[in-house]
mmCIF file of C-alpha atoms in Angstrom:
data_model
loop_
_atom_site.group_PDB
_atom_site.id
_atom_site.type_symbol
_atom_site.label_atom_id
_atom_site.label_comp_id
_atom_site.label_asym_id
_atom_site.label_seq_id
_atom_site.Cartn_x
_atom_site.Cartn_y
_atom_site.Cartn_z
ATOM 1 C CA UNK A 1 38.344 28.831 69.777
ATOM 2 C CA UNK A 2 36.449 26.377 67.708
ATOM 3 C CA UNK A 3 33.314 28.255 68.815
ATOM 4 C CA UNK A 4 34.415 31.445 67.672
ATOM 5 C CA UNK A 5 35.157 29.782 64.105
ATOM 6 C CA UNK A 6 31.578 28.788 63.800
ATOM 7 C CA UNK A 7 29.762 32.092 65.135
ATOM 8 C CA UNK A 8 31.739 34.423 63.539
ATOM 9 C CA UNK A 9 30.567 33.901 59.666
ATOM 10 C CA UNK A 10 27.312 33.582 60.530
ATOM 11 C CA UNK A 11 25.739 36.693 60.112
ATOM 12 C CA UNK A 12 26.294 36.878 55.976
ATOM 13 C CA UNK A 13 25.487 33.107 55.469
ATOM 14 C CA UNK A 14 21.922 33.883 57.650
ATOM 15 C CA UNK A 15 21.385 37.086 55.133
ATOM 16 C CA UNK A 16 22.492 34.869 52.250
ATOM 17 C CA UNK A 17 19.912 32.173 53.063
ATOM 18 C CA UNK A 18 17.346 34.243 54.259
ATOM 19 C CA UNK A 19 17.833 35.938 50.242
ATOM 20 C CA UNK A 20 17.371 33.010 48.476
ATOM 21 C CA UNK A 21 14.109 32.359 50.441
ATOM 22 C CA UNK A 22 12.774 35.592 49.316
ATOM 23 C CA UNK A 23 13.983 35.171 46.148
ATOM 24 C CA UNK A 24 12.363 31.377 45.723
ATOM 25 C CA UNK A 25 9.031 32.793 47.237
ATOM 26 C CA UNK A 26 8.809 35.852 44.638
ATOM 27 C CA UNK A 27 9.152 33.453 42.023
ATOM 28 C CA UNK A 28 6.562 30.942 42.830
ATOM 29 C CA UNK A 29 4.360 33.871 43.210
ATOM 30 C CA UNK A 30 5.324 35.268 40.039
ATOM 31 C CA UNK A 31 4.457 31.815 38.178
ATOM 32 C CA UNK A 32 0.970 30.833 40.469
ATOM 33 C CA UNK A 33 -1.939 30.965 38.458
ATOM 34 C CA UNK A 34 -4.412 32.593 40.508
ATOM 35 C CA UNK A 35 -7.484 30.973 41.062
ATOM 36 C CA UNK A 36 -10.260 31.702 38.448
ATOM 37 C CA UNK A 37 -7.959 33.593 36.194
ATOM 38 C CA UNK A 38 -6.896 31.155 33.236
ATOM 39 C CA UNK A 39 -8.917 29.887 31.014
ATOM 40 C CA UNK A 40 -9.831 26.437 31.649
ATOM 41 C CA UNK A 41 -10.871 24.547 28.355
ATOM 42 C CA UNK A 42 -13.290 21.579 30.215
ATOM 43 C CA UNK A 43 -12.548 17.988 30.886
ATOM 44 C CA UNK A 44 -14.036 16.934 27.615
ATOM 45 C CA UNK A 45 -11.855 18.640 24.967
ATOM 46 C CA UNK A 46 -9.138 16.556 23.937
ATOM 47 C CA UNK A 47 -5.808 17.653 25.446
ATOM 48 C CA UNK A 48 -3.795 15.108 23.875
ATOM 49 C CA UNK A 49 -1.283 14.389 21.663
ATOM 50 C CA UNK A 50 -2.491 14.865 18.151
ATOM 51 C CA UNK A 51 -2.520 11.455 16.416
ATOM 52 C CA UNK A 52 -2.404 10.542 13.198
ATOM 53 C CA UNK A 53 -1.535 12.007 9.953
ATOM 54 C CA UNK A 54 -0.875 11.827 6.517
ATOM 55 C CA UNK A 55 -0.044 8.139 4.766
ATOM 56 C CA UNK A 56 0.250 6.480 1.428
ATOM 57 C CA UNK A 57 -0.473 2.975 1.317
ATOM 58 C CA UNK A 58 -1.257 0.076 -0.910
ATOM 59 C CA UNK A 59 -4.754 -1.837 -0.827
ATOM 60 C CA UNK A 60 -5.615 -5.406 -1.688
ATOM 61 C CA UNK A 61 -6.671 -4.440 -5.657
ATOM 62 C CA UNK A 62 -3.179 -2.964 -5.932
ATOM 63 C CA UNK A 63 -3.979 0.072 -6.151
ATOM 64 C CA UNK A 64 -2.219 3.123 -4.132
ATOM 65 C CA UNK A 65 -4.477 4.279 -1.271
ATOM 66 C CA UNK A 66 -3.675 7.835 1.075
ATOM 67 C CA UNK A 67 -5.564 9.417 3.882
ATOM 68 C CA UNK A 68 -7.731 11.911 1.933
ATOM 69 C CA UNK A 69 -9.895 9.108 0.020
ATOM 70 C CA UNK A 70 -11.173 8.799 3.592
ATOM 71 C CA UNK A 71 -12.506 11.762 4.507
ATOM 72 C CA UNK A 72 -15.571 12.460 5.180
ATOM 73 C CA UNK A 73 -16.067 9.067 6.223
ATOM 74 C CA UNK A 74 -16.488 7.710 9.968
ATOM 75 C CA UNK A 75 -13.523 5.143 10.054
ATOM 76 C CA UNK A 76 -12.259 2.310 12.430
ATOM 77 C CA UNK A 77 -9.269 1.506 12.110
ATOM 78 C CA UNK A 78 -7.172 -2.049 13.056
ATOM 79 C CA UNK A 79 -3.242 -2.373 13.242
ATOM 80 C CA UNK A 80 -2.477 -5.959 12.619
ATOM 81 C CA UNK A 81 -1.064 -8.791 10.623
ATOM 82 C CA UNK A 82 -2.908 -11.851 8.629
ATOM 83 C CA UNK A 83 -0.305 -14.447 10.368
ATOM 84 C CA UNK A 84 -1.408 -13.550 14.080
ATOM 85 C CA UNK A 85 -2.413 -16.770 16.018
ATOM 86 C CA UNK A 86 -5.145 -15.555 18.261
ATOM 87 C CA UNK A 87 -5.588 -12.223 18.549
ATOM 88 C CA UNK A 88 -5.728 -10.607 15.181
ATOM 89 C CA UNK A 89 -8.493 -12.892 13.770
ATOM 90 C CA UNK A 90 -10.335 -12.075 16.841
ATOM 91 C CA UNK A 91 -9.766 -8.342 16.691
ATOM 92 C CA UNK A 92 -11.140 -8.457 13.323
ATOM 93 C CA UNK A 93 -14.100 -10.568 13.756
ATOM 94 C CA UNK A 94 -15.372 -7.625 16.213
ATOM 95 C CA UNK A 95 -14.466 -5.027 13.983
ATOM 96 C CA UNK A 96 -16.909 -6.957 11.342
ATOM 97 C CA UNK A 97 -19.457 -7.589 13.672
ATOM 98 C CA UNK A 98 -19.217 -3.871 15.158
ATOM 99 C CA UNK A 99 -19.548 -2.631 11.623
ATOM 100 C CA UNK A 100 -22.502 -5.004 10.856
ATOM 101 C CA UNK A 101 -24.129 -3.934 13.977
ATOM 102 C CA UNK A 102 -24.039 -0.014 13.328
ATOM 103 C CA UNK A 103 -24.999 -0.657 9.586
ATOM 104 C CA UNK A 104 -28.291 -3.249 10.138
ATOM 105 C CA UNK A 105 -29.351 -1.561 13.714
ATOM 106 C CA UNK A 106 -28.380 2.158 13.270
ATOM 107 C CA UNK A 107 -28.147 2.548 9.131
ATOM 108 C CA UNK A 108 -24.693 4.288 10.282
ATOM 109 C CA UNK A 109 -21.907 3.490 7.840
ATOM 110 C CA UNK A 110 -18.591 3.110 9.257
ATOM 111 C CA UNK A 111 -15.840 2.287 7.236
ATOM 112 C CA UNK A 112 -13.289 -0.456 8.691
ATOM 113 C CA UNK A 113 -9.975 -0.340 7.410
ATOM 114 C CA UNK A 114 -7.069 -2.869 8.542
ATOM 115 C CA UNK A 115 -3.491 -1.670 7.958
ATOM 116 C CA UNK A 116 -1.198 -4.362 8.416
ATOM 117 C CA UNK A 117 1.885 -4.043 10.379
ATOM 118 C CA UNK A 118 3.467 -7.106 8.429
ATOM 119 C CA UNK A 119 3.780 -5.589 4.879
ATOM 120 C CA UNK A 120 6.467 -7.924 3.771
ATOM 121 C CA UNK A 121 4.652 -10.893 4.427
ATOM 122 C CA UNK A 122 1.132 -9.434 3.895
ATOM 123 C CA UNK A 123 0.918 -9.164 0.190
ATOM 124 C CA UNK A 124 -2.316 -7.067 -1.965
ATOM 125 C CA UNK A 125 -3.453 -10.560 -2.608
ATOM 126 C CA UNK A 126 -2.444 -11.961 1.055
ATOM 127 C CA UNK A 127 -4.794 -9.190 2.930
ATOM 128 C CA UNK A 128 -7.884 -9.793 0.044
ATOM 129 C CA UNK A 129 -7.856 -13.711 0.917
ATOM 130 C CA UNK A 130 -7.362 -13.005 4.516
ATOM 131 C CA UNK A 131 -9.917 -10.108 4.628
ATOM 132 C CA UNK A 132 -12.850 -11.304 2.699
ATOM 133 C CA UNK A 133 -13.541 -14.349 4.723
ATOM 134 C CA UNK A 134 -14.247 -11.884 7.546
ATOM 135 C CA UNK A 135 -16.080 -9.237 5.612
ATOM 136 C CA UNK A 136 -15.765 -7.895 2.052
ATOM 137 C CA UNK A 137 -16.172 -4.617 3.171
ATOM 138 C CA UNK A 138 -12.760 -4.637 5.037
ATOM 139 C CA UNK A 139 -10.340 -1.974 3.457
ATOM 140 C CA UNK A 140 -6.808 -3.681 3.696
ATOM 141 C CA UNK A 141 -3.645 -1.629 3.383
ATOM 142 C CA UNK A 142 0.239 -2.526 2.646
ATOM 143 C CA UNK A 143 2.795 -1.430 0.737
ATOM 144 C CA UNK A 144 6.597 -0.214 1.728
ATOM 145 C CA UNK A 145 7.739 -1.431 5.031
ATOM 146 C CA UNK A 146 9.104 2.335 5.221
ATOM 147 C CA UNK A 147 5.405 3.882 4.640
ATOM 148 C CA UNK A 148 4.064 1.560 7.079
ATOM 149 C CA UNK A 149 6.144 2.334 9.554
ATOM 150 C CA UNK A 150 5.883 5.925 9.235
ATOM 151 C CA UNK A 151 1.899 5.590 9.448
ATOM 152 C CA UNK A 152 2.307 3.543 12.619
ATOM 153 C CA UNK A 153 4.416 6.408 14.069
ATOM 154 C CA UNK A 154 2.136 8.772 13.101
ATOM 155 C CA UNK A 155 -0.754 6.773 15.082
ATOM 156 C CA UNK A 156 1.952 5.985 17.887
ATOM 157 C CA UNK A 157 1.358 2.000 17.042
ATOM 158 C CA UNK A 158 4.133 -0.077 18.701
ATOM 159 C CA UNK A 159 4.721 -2.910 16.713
ATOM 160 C CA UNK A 160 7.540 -5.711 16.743
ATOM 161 C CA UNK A 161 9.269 -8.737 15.071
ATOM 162 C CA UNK A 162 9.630 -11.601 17.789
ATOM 163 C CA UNK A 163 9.750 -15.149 17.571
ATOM 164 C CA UNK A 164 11.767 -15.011 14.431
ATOM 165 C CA UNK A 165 13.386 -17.933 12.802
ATOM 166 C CA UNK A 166 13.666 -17.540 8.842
ATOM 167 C CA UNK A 167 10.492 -16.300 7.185
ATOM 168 C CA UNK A 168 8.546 -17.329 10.511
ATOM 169 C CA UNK A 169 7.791 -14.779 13.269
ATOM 170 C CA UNK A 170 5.014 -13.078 14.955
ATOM 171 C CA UNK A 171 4.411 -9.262 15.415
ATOM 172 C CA UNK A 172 3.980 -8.301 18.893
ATOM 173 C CA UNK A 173 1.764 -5.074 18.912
ATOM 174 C CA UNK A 174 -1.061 -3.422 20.420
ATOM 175 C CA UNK A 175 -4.562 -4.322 18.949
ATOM 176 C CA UNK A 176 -5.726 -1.083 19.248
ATOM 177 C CA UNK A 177 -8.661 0.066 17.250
ATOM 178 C CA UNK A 178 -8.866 3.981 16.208
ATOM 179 C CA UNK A 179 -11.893 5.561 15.469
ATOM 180 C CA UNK A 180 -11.377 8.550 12.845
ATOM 181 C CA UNK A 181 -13.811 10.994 12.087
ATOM 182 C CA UNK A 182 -14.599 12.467 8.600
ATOM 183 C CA UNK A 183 -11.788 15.242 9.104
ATOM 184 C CA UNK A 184 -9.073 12.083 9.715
ATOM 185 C CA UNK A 185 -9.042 12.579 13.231
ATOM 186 C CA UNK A 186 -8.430 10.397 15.956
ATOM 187 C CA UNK A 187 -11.337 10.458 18.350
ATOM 188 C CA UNK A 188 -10.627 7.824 20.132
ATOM 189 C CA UNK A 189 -8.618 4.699 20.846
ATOM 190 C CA UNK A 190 -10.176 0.919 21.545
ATOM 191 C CA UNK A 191 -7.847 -1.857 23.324
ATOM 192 C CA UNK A 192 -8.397 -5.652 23.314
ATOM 193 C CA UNK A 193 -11.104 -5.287 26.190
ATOM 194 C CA UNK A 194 -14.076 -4.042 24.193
ATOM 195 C CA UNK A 195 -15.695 -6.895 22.718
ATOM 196 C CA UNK A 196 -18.482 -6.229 19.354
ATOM 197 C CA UNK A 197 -21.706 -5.080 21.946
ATOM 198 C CA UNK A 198 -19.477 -2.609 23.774
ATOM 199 C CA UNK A 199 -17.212 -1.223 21.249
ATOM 200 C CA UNK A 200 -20.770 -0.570 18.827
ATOM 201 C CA UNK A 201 -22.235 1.387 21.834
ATOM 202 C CA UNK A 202 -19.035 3.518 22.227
ATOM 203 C CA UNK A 203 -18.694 4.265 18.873
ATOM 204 C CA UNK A 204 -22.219 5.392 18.746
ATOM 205 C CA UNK A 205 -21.696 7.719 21.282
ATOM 206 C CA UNK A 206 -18.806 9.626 19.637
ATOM 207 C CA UNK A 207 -21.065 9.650 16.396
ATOM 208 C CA UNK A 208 -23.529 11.115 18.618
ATOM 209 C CA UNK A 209 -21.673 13.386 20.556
ATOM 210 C CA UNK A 210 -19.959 14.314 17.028
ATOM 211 C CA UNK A 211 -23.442 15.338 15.652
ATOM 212 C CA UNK A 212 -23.842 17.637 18.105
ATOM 213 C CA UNK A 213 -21.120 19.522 18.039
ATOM 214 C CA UNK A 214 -21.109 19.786 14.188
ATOM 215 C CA UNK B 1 5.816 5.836 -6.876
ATOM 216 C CA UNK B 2 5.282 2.688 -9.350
ATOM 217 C CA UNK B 3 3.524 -0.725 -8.777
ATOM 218 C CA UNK B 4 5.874 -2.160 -10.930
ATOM 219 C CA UNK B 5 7.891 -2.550 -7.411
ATOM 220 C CA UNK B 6 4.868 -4.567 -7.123
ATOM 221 C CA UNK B 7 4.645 -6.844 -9.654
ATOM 222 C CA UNK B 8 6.727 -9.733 -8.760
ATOM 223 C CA UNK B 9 5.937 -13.125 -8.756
ATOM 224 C CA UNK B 10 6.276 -13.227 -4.655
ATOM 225 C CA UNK B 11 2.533 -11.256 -4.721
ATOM 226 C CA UNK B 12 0.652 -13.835 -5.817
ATOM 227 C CA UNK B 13 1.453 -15.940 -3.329
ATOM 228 C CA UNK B 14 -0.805 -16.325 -0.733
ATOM 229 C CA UNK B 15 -0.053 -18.240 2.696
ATOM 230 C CA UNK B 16 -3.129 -19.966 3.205
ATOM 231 C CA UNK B 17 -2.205 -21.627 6.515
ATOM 232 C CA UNK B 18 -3.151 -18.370 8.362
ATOM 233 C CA UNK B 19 -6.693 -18.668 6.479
ATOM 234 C CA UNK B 20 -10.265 -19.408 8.362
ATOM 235 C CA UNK B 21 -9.667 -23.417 8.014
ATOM 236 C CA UNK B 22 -5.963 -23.719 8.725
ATOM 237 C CA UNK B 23 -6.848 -21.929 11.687
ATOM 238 C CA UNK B 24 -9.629 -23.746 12.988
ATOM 239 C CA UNK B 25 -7.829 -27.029 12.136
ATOM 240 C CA UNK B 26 -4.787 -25.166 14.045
ATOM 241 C CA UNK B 27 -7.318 -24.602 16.713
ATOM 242 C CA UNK B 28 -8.871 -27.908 16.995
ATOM 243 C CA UNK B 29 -5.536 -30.004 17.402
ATOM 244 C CA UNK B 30 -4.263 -27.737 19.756
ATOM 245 C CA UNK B 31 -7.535 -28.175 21.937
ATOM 246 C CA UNK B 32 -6.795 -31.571 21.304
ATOM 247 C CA UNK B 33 -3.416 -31.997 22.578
ATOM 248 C CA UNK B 34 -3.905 -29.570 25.611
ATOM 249 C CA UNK B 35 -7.093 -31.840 26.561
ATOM 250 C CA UNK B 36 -4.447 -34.722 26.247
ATOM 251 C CA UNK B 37 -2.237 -33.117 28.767
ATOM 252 C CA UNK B 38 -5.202 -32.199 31.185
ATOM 253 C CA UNK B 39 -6.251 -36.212 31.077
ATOM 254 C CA UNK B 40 -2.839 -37.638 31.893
ATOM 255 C CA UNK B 41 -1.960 -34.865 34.044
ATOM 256 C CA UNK B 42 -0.988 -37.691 36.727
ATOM 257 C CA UNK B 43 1.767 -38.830 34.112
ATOM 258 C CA UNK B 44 5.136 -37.899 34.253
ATOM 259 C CA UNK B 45 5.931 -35.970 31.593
ATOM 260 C CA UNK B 46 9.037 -36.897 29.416
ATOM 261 C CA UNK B 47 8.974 -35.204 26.101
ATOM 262 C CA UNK B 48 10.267 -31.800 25.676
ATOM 263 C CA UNK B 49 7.787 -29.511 23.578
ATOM 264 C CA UNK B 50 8.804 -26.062 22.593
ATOM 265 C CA UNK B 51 9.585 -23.139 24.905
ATOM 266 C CA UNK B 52 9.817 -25.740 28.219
ATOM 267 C CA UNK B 53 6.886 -27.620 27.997
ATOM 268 C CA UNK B 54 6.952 -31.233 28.900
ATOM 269 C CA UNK B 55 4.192 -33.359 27.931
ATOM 270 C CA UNK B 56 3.774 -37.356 28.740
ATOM 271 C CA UNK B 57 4.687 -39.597 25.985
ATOM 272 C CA UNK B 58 0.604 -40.793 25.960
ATOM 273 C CA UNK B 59 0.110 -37.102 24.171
ATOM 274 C CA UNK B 60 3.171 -37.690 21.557
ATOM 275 C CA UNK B 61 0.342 -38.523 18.572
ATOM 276 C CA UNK B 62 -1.832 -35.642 19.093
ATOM 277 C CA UNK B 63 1.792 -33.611 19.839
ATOM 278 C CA UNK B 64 2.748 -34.491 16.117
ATOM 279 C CA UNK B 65 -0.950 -33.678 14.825
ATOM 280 C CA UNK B 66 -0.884 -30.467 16.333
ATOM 281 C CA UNK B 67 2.626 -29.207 15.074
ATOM 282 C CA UNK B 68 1.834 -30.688 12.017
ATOM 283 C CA UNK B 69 -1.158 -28.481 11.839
ATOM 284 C CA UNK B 70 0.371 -25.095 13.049
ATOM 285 C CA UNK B 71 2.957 -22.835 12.158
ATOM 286 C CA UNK B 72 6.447 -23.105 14.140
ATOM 287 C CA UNK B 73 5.873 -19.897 15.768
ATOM 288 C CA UNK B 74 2.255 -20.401 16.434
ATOM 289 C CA UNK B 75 2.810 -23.337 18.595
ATOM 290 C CA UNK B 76 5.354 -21.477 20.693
ATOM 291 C CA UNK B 77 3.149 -18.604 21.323
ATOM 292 C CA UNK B 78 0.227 -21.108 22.515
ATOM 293 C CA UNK B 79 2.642 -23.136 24.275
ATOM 294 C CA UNK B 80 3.628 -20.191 26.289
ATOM 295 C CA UNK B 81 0.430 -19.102 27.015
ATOM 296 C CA UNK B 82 -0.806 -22.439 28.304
ATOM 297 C CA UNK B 83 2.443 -22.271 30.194
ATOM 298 C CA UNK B 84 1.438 -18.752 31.728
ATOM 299 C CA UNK B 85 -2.034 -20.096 32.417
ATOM 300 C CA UNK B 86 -0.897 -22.646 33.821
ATOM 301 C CA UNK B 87 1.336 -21.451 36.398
ATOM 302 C CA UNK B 88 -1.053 -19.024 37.513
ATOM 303 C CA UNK B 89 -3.474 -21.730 38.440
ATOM 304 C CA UNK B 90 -0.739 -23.665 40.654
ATOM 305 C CA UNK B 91 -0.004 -19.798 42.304
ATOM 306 C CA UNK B 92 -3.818 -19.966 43.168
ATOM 307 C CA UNK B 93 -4.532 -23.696 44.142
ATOM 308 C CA UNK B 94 -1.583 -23.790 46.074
ATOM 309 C CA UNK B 95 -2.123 -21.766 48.497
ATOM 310 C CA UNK B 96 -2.485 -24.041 51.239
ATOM 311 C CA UNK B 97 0.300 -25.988 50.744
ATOM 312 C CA UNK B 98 2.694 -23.264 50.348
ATOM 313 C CA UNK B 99 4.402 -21.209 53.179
ATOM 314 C CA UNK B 100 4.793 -17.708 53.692
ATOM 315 C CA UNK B 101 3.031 -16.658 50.212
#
């Protein structure tokens, strides 16, 4: 009896199935690309996320600062904070010594700008004091916690209070470097790994490769 | 928007102990107080320093110099990496001694 139960509506749930297969295999064919057939834009264009974007910040003579006083200039730019223990001065002794480098050995001017992601503490004056004993030409930006912020979106910077008792606290963050080009464009993005030698010789590259293609 | 937002009293003030020779003073007693705990690693460490690191009462001076010379939050962070460090190094060392690691 049982056996009867189980033959007897097979038929329609065989056609069913065997339906959905056909219907599943028309549908991946409909969506392949064939081979050869779509445009393929090369390894070497940038298929990323766009990054960056407009800001208005403040800079260490007080005076109000946005993205297009920077183009047409080569930029590198440095998320950090004057009150990081280790690896902010560090970041921004190679930045110096990368913009030194390009300057003396390859007369290229790049223009380093440090945006700091600790605008309450770091003050106009705060970022000139803390700046110029690396290297006068150092652009140093502030201003509203709320335009900082939306910068470091903009650049998808992840930055973070921790360690916070009172007025006391670090800012846990990347140390990423971005270098723009003279459209403000992000051409590419540095981590703590590169030290000065090998950060100048990328850099170089992309001016190079940039020359080329304009 | 107006710099007058700016122009408060608060902007002038500068916190030099993140400046070039609060840091290398920073620097140099906490080189000086880690060096401390490398010599009398064979003591048994009593006092508590911040974020669970013990040092032996031999390194209390330099202890006091360095805090003295850093910012609250500074010493934690270094104190935690020198923790990190650390225990790394026992991870590696140790790997006779240890079982089934």
């Amino acid at each position: 009896m049982l056996k009867h139960r189980l033959l007897a509506p097979r038929p329609p749930i065989l056609l069913g199935f065997g339906g959905l297969l056909a219907f599943l295999h028309y549908n991946d064919e409909r969506r392949a690309v064939k081979i050869g057939k779509d445009s393929y834009t090369g390894s070497d264009t940038a298929v990323a996320p766009i990054i960056g974007g407009p800001f208005t910040l403040v800079n260490s003579e007080n005076q109000i600062v946005n993205e297009q006083d920077f183009l047409g200039n080569w930029v590198l730019l440095y998320f950090g904070y004057t009150s990081s223990p280790d690896i902010g001065p560090d970041q921004v002794r190679i930045m110096a010594k990368v913009i030194d480098t390009l300057e003396a050995k390859k007369n290229l001017k790049v223009l380093p700008v440090f945006v700091t992601i600790d605008p309450q503490r770091d003050t106009p004056a705060q970022l000139r004091a803390y700046l110029k004993e690396f290297d006068p030409r150092i652009v140093g930006l502030g201003g509203l916690v709320s335009a900082v912020r939306q910068m470091a979106q903009e650049y998808r910077v992840y930055f973070k209070k921790v360690e916070e008792e009172g007025d006391d606290y670090l800012v846990e963050s990347s140390h990423s470097m971005y270098l723009i080009d003279p459209k403000m464009k992000v051409v590419r993005c540095f981590g703590v790994e590169y030290n000065a030698e090998q950060l100048s010789k990328e850099i170089l590259k992309e001016l190079k490769k940039h020359q080329v293609n304009a | 928007m107006s710099l007058e937002a700016y122009a408060s009293a608060k902007q002038d003030e500068i916190h030099t102990d993140v400046l070039l020779q609060a840091r290398q003073a920073c620097y140099k007693a906490r080189d000086a107080f880690y060096s401390c705990l490398e010599k009398h690693s064979d003591k048994k460490p009593t006092e508590i320093g911040s974020v669970g690191l013990l040092y032996p009462t031999e390194c209390k001076p330099s202890r006091e110099d360095y805090v003295k010379n850093c910012r609250v939050s500074w010493v934690k962070h270094f104190d935690r990496q020198y923790c990190k460090t650390k225990r790394t190094q026992r991870l590696l060392d140790d790997k006779e001694t240890r079982r089934g690691v």
